PDB file of C-alpha atoms in Angstrom:
ATOM      1  CA  ARG A   1       0.000   0.000   0.000  1.00  0.00           C
ATOM      2  CA  ILE A   2       1.466   3.300  -1.088  1.00  0.00           C
ATOM      3  CA  ARG A   3       0.180   6.598   0.229  1.00  0.00           C
ATOM      4  CA  ARG A   4       1.138  10.052  -0.890  1.00  0.00           C
ATOM      5  CA  ARG A   5      -0.650  12.221   1.611  1.00  0.00           C
ATOM      6  CA  ALA A   6       0.754  15.556   0.502  1.00  0.00           C
ATOM      7  CA  GLU A   7      -0.789  15.138  -2.941  1.00  0.00           C
ATOM      8  CA  GLY A   8      -4.057  13.669  -1.658  1.00  0.00           C
ATOM      9  CA  TRP A   9      -3.704  10.419  -3.642  1.00  0.00           C
ATOM     10  CA  ARG A  10      -3.569   6.838  -2.530  1.00  0.00           C
ATOM     11  CA  CYS A  11      -2.720   3.725  -4.471  1.00  0.00           C
ATOM     12  CA  ARG A  12      -3.977   0.261  -3.626  1.00  0.00           C
ATOM     13  CA  ARG A  13      -3.363  -3.171  -5.114  1.00  0.00           C
ATOM     14  CA  ARG A  14      -5.965  -5.840  -4.388  1.00  0.00           C
ATOM     15  CA  ARG A  15      -5.624  -9.552  -5.084  1.00  0.00           C
ATOM     16  CA  GLY A  16      -3.470  -9.324  -8.183  1.00  0.00           C
ATOM     17  CA  ARG A  17      -5.627  -6.724  -9.931  1.00  0.00           C
ATOM     18  CA  LYS A  18      -4.379  -3.564 -11.585  1.00  0.00           C
ATOM     19  CA  VAL A  19      -3.242  -0.660  -9.492  1.00  0.00           C
ATOM     20  CA  MET A  20      -6.058   1.850  -9.043  1.00  0.00           C
ATOM     21  CA  PHE A  21      -5.686   5.499  -8.127  1.00  0.00           C
ATOM     22  CA  PHE A  22      -8.317   7.313  -6.119  1.00  0.00           C
ATOM     23  CA  GLY A  23      -8.402  11.098  -5.949  1.00  0.00           C
ATOM     24  CA  GLY A  24      -8.441  12.417  -2.430  1.00  0.00           C
ATOM     25  CA  LEU A  25      -9.397  15.975  -3.286  1.00  0.00           C
ATOM     26  CA  VAL A  26     -12.061  16.895  -5.835  1.00  0.00           C
ATOM     27  CA  PRO A  27     -12.071  20.460  -7.129  1.00  0.00           C
ATOM     28  CA  SER A  28     -15.340  22.248  -6.461  1.00  0.00           C
ATOM     29  CA  LEU A  29     -17.442  22.908  -9.539  1.00  0.00           C
ATOM     30  CA  SER A  30     -19.407  26.082  -9.991  1.00  0.00           C
ATOM     31  CA  LEU A  31     -22.860  25.364 -11.378  1.00  0.00           C
ATOM     32  CA  PRO A  32     -23.946  27.495 -14.323  1.00  0.00           C
ATOM     33  CA  GLN A  33     -27.279  29.315 -14.302  1.00  0.00           C
ATOM     34  CA  LEU A  34     -29.733  27.891 -16.841  1.00  0.00           C
ATOM     35  CA  PRO A  35     -32.687  29.749 -18.295  1.00  0.00           C
ATOM     36  CA  ILE A  36     -35.939  27.804 -18.079  1.00  0.00           C
ATOM     37  CA  ALA A  37     -36.337  27.691 -21.866  1.00  0.00           C
ATOM     38  CA  LEU A  38     -33.252  25.487 -22.270  1.00  0.00           C
ATOM     39  CA  ALA A  39     -34.732  22.082 -21.507  1.00  0.00           C
ATOM     40  CA  GLY A  40     -32.333  20.268 -23.860  1.00  0.00           C
ATOM     41  CA  ALA A  41     -29.280  21.609 -22.063  1.00  0.00           C
ATOM     42  CA  THR A  42     -29.990  19.719 -18.848  1.00  0.00           C
ATOM     43  CA  ARG A  43     -27.593  16.902 -19.734  1.00  0.00           C
ATOM     44  CA  GLN A  44     -24.762  19.409 -20.099  1.00  0.00           C
ATOM     45  CA  TYR A  45     -25.879  21.035 -16.852  1.00  0.00           C
ATOM     46  CA  ALA A  46     -25.879  17.689 -15.075  1.00  0.00           C
ATOM     47  CA  ALA A  47     -22.455  16.862 -16.490  1.00  0.00           C
ATOM     48  CA  ALA A  48     -21.151  20.149 -15.109  1.00  0.00           C
ATOM     49  CA  ALA A  49     -22.741  19.356 -11.763  1.00  0.00           C
ATOM     50  CA  ALA A  50     -21.268  15.811 -11.780  1.00  0.00           C
ATOM     51  CA  LEU A  51     -24.588  14.244 -10.792  1.00  0.00           C
ATOM     52  CA  PRO A  52     -25.271  10.531 -11.122  1.00  0.00           C
ATOM     53  CA  SER A  53     -27.718   9.586 -13.861  1.00  0.00           C
ATOM     54  CA  ARG A  54     -30.107   8.241 -11.212  1.00  0.00           C
ATOM     55  CA  ALA A  55     -30.548  11.771  -9.876  1.00  0.00           C
ATOM     56  CA  LEU A  56     -31.481  13.020 -13.360  1.00  0.00           C
ATOM     57  CA  ARG A  57     -34.509  10.702 -13.493  1.00  0.00           C
ATOM     58  CA  GLY A  58     -36.180  11.953 -10.316  1.00  0.00           C
ATOM     59  CA  LEU A  59     -36.465  14.865  -7.910  1.00  0.00           C
ATOM     60  CA  TYR A  60     -33.457  14.540  -5.605  1.00  0.00           C
ATOM     61  CA  GLY A  61     -33.158  18.206  -4.578  1.00  0.00           C
ATOM     62  CA  GLY A  62     -29.361  18.171  -4.919  1.00  0.00           C
ATOM     63  CA  LYS A  63     -28.911  15.194  -2.605  1.00  0.00           C
ATOM     64  CA  GLU A  64     -26.306  12.681  -3.735  1.00  0.00           C
ATOM     65  CA  VAL A  65     -24.261   9.780  -2.427  1.00  0.00           C
ATOM     66  CA  GLN A  66     -21.782  10.821   0.260  1.00  0.00           C
ATOM     67  CA  PHE A  67     -18.642   8.920   1.210  1.00  0.00           C
ATOM     68  CA  GLY A  68     -16.807   8.646   4.472  1.00  0.00           C
ATOM     69  CA  ASN A  69     -15.548   6.328   7.176  1.00  0.00           C
ATOM     70  CA  LYS A  70     -17.281   4.148   9.713  1.00  0.00           C
ATOM     71  CA  VAL A  71     -15.124   4.404  12.841  1.00  0.00           C
ATOM     72  CA  SER A  72     -15.225   1.558  15.350  1.00  0.00           C
ATOM     73  CA  LYS A  73     -15.784   2.509  18.973  1.00  0.00           C
ATOM     74  CA  ASP A  74     -12.971   0.558  20.633  1.00  0.00           C
ATOM     75  CA  GLY A  75     -10.014   0.659  18.259  1.00  0.00           C
ATOM     76  CA  GLY A  76     -10.908   3.604  16.051  1.00  0.00           C
ATOM     77  CA  ASN A  77     -10.538   1.395  12.969  1.00  0.00           C
ATOM     78  CA  LYS A  78     -11.856   3.071   9.850  1.00  0.00           C
ATOM     79  CA  THR A  79     -13.899   1.313   7.187  1.00  0.00           C
ATOM     80  CA  ARG A  80     -14.927   3.106   4.008  1.00  0.00           C
ATOM     81  CA  ARG A  81     -18.673   3.396   3.491  1.00  0.00           C
ATOM     82  CA  LYS A  82     -21.240   5.486   1.665  1.00  0.00           C
ATOM     83  CA  TRP A  83     -24.495   7.144   2.604  1.00  0.00           C
ATOM     84  CA  LYS A  84     -27.185   7.046  -0.059  1.00  0.00           C
ATOM     85  CA  PRO A  85     -30.023   9.572  -0.257  1.00  0.00           C
ATOM     86  CA  ASN A  86     -33.373   8.448   1.115  1.00  0.00           C
ATOM     87  CA  VAL A  87     -35.266   7.909  -2.145  1.00  0.00           C
ATOM     88  CA  VAL A  88     -38.911   6.859  -2.278  1.00  0.00           C
ATOM     89  CA  SER A  89     -41.238   6.303  -5.217  1.00  0.00           C
ATOM     90  CA  LYS A  90     -44.348   8.497  -4.960  1.00  0.00           C
ATOM     91  CA  ASN A  91     -47.386   9.381  -7.036  1.00  0.00           C
ATOM     92  CA  LEU A  92     -47.521  13.179  -6.983  1.00  0.00           C
ATOM     93  CA  TYR A  93     -50.489  15.117  -8.349  1.00  0.00           C
ATOM     94  CA  SER A  94     -50.123  18.303 -10.367  1.00  0.00           C
ATOM     95  CA  ASP A  95     -53.082  20.659  -9.933  1.00  0.00           C
ATOM     96  CA  ILE A  96     -52.257  22.716 -13.012  1.00  0.00           C
ATOM     97  CA  LEU A  97     -51.660  19.744 -15.324  1.00  0.00           C
ATOM     98  CA  GLU A  98     -54.466  17.753 -13.620  1.00  0.00           C
ATOM     99  CA  LYS A  99     -52.397  14.592 -13.780  1.00  0.00           C
ATOM    100  CA  LYS A 100     -50.542  12.189 -11.481  1.00  0.00           C
ATOM    101  CA  PHE A 101     -46.840  11.552 -11.942  1.00  0.00           C
ATOM    102  CA  LYS A 102     -44.962   8.580 -10.503  1.00  0.00           C
ATOM    103  CA  LEU A 103     -41.614  10.033  -9.474  1.00  0.00           C
ATOM    104  CA  LYS A 104     -38.605   8.970  -7.462  1.00  0.00           C
ATOM    105  CA  VAL A 105     -38.138  11.694  -4.882  1.00  0.00           C
ATOM    106  CA  THR A 106     -36.063  12.110  -1.767  1.00  0.00           C
ATOM    107  CA  THR A 107     -37.747  12.696   1.551  1.00  0.00           C
ATOM    108  CA  TYR A 108     -36.068  16.127   1.559  1.00  0.00           C
ATOM    109  CA  VAL A 109     -37.976  17.054  -1.618  1.00  0.00           C
ATOM    110  CA  LEU A 110     -41.209  15.685  -0.120  1.00  0.00           C
ATOM    111  CA  ARG A 111     -40.749  18.044   2.833  1.00  0.00           C
ATOM    112  CA  CYS A 112     -40.057  20.913   0.414  1.00  0.00           C
ATOM    113  CA  ILE A 113     -43.218  20.081  -1.560  1.00  0.00           C
ATOM    114  CA  LYS A 114     -45.218  20.031   1.661  1.00  0.00           C
ATOM    115  CA  LYS A 115     -43.685  23.377   2.680  1.00  0.00           C
ATOM    116  CA  HIS A 116     -44.570  24.971  -0.679  1.00  0.00           C
ATOM    117  CA  GLY A 117     -48.091  23.525  -0.577  1.00  0.00           C
ATOM    118  CA  SER A 118     -48.099  21.497  -3.794  1.00  0.00           C
ATOM    119  CA  LEU A 119     -45.868  19.994  -6.468  1.00  0.00           C
ATOM    120  CA  ASP A 120     -46.702  22.874  -8.819  1.00  0.00           C
ATOM    121  CA  ASN A 121     -45.731  25.542  -6.277  1.00  0.00           C
ATOM    122  CA  TYR A 122     -42.491  23.683  -5.527  1.00  0.00           C
ATOM    123  CA  LEU A 123     -41.570  23.525  -9.219  1.00  0.00           C
ATOM    124  CA  LEU A 124     -42.542  27.146  -9.918  1.00  0.00           C
ATOM    125  CA  ASN A 125     -40.849  28.666  -6.864  1.00  0.00           C
ATOM    126  CA  THR A 126     -37.670  26.570  -6.825  1.00  0.00           C
ATOM    127  CA  ASN A 127     -34.663  27.880  -8.706  1.00  0.00           C
ATOM    128  CA  VAL A 128     -33.501  25.905 -11.764  1.00  0.00           C
ATOM    129  CA  LYS A 129     -30.083  25.206 -10.256  1.00  0.00           C
ATOM    130  CA  ASN A 130     -31.722  23.638  -7.175  1.00  0.00           C
ATOM    131  CA  ILE A 131     -33.944  21.246  -9.154  1.00  0.00           C
ATOM    132  CA  ARG A 132     -30.965  19.764 -11.030  1.00  0.00           C
ATOM    133  CA  SER A 133     -32.708  16.963 -12.950  1.00  0.00           C
ATOM    134  CA  ASP A 134     -34.101  16.271 -16.400  1.00  0.00           C
ATOM    135  CA  VAL A 135     -37.473  15.195 -15.057  1.00  0.00           C
ATOM    136  CA  GLY A 136     -37.776  18.190 -12.738  1.00  0.00           C
ATOM    137  CA  LEU A 137     -36.888  20.732 -15.412  1.00  0.00           C
ATOM    138  CA  GLU A 138     -39.240  19.114 -17.928  1.00  0.00           C
ATOM    139  CA  LEU A 139     -42.095  19.163 -15.373  1.00  0.00           C
ATOM    140  CA  LYS A 140     -41.308  22.780 -14.511  1.00  0.00           C
ATOM    141  CA  LYS A 141     -41.458  23.732 -18.188  1.00  0.00           C
ATOM    142  CA  ARG A 142     -44.775  21.902 -18.688  1.00  0.00           C
ATOM    143  CA  VAL A 143     -46.322  23.516 -15.598  1.00  0.00           C
ATOM    144  CA  GLU A 144     -45.210  26.988 -16.708  1.00  0.00           C
ATOM    145  CA  LEU A 145     -46.608  26.460 -20.219  1.00  0.00           C
ATOM    146  CA  ALA A 146     -49.926  25.166 -18.840  1.00  0.00           C
ATOM    147  CA  LEU A 147     -50.138  28.062 -16.384  1.00  0.00           C
ATOM    148  CA  ARG A 148     -49.425  30.565 -19.174  1.00  0.00           C
ATOM    149  CA  ALA A 149     -52.099  28.919 -21.361  1.00  0.00           C
ATOM    150  CA  GLN A 150     -54.606  29.047 -18.480  1.00  0.00           C
ATOM    151  CA  ARG A 151     -53.868  32.742 -17.900  1.00  0.00           C
ATOM    152  CA  GLU A 152     -54.218  33.545 -21.605  1.00  0.00           C
ATOM    153  CA  GLY A 153     -57.435  31.516 -21.747  1.00  0.00           C
ATOM    154  CA  MET A 154     -58.810  33.324 -18.724  1.00  0.00           C
ATOM    155  CA  ALA A 155     -57.782  36.660 -20.208  1.00  0.00           C
ATOM    156  CA  GLY A 156     -59.583  35.687 -23.418  1.00  0.00           C
ATOM    157  CA  GLN A 157     -62.672  34.641 -21.450  1.00  0.00           C
ATOM    158  CA  VAL A 158     -62.628  37.905 -19.477  1.00  0.00           C
ATOM    159  CA  ALA A 159     -62.324  39.882 -22.723  1.00  0.00           C
ATOM    160  CA  GLN A 160     -65.260  37.914 -24.194  1.00  0.00           C
ATOM    161  CA  THR A 161     -67.454  38.505 -21.139  1.00  0.00           C
ATOM    162  CA  GLU A 162     -66.564  42.218 -21.145  1.00  0.00           C
ATOM    163  CA  ALA A 163     -67.497  42.426 -24.841  1.00  0.00           C
ATOM    164  CA  VAL A 164     -70.809  40.650 -24.144  1.00  0.00           C
ATOM    165  CA  ASP A 165     -71.495  42.981 -21.202  1.00  0.00           C
ATOM    166  CA  GLU A 166     -70.821  46.027 -23.406  1.00  0.00           C
ATOM    167  CA  THR A 167     -73.179  44.786 -26.120  1.00  0.00           C
ATOM    168  CA  LEU A 168     -75.874  44.005 -23.553  1.00  0.00           C
ATOM    169  CA  ALA A 169     -75.449  47.429 -21.936  1.00  0.00           C
ATOM    170  CA  GLY A 170     -75.906  49.121 -25.295  1.00  0.00           C
ATOM    171  CA  SER A 171     -79.019  47.124 -26.324  1.00  0.00           C
ATOM    172  CA  PRO A 172     -82.460  48.771 -25.816  1.00  0.00           C
ATOM    173  CA  THR A 173     -84.032  45.662 -24.193  1.00  0.00           C
ATOM    174  CA  GLN A 174     -81.561  45.650 -21.350  1.00  0.00           C
ATOM    175  CA  ASN A 175     -82.001  49.375 -20.572  1.00  0.00           C
ATOM    176  CA  GLY A 176     -85.777  49.035 -20.365  1.00  0.00           C
ATOM    177  CA  ALA A 177     -86.547  51.324 -23.301  1.00  0.00           C
TER     178      ALA A 177
END
């Protein structure tokens, strides 16, 4: 076993296999800001964020696998281990889209959804860089488009009712003449 602590690298040979190098220090990556309209650029965004592909297929809220040591109580022996995010499969309902979606979400995201009041509010109020998944950005785009269409439809309906009210106000039968 060879260790070069100053450089942050360690080298290990196991049972006649090739020598593998593991990086001790990972440079921090700055995440770029994405406009909502760029739904196709999420793969590049995820590559820049170094997310696992599993996190791209659900709502993980930035949670990812963490690595560390399990330290024994008596001897202080260290064993490498990993902590995985608490992922559950849930059917979440979108009020705006009027549809259920079966998504893999972390319990952290479930708490965030509960805090925001609904899945739609969570998607609309959460920043793009905090969603960090293909599924989440696609849902956000669909919810925004549906909301915009509803607002335009309501504006059209209001304009129609105002036009009808104006015609009725100008007719002699309505005025009692």
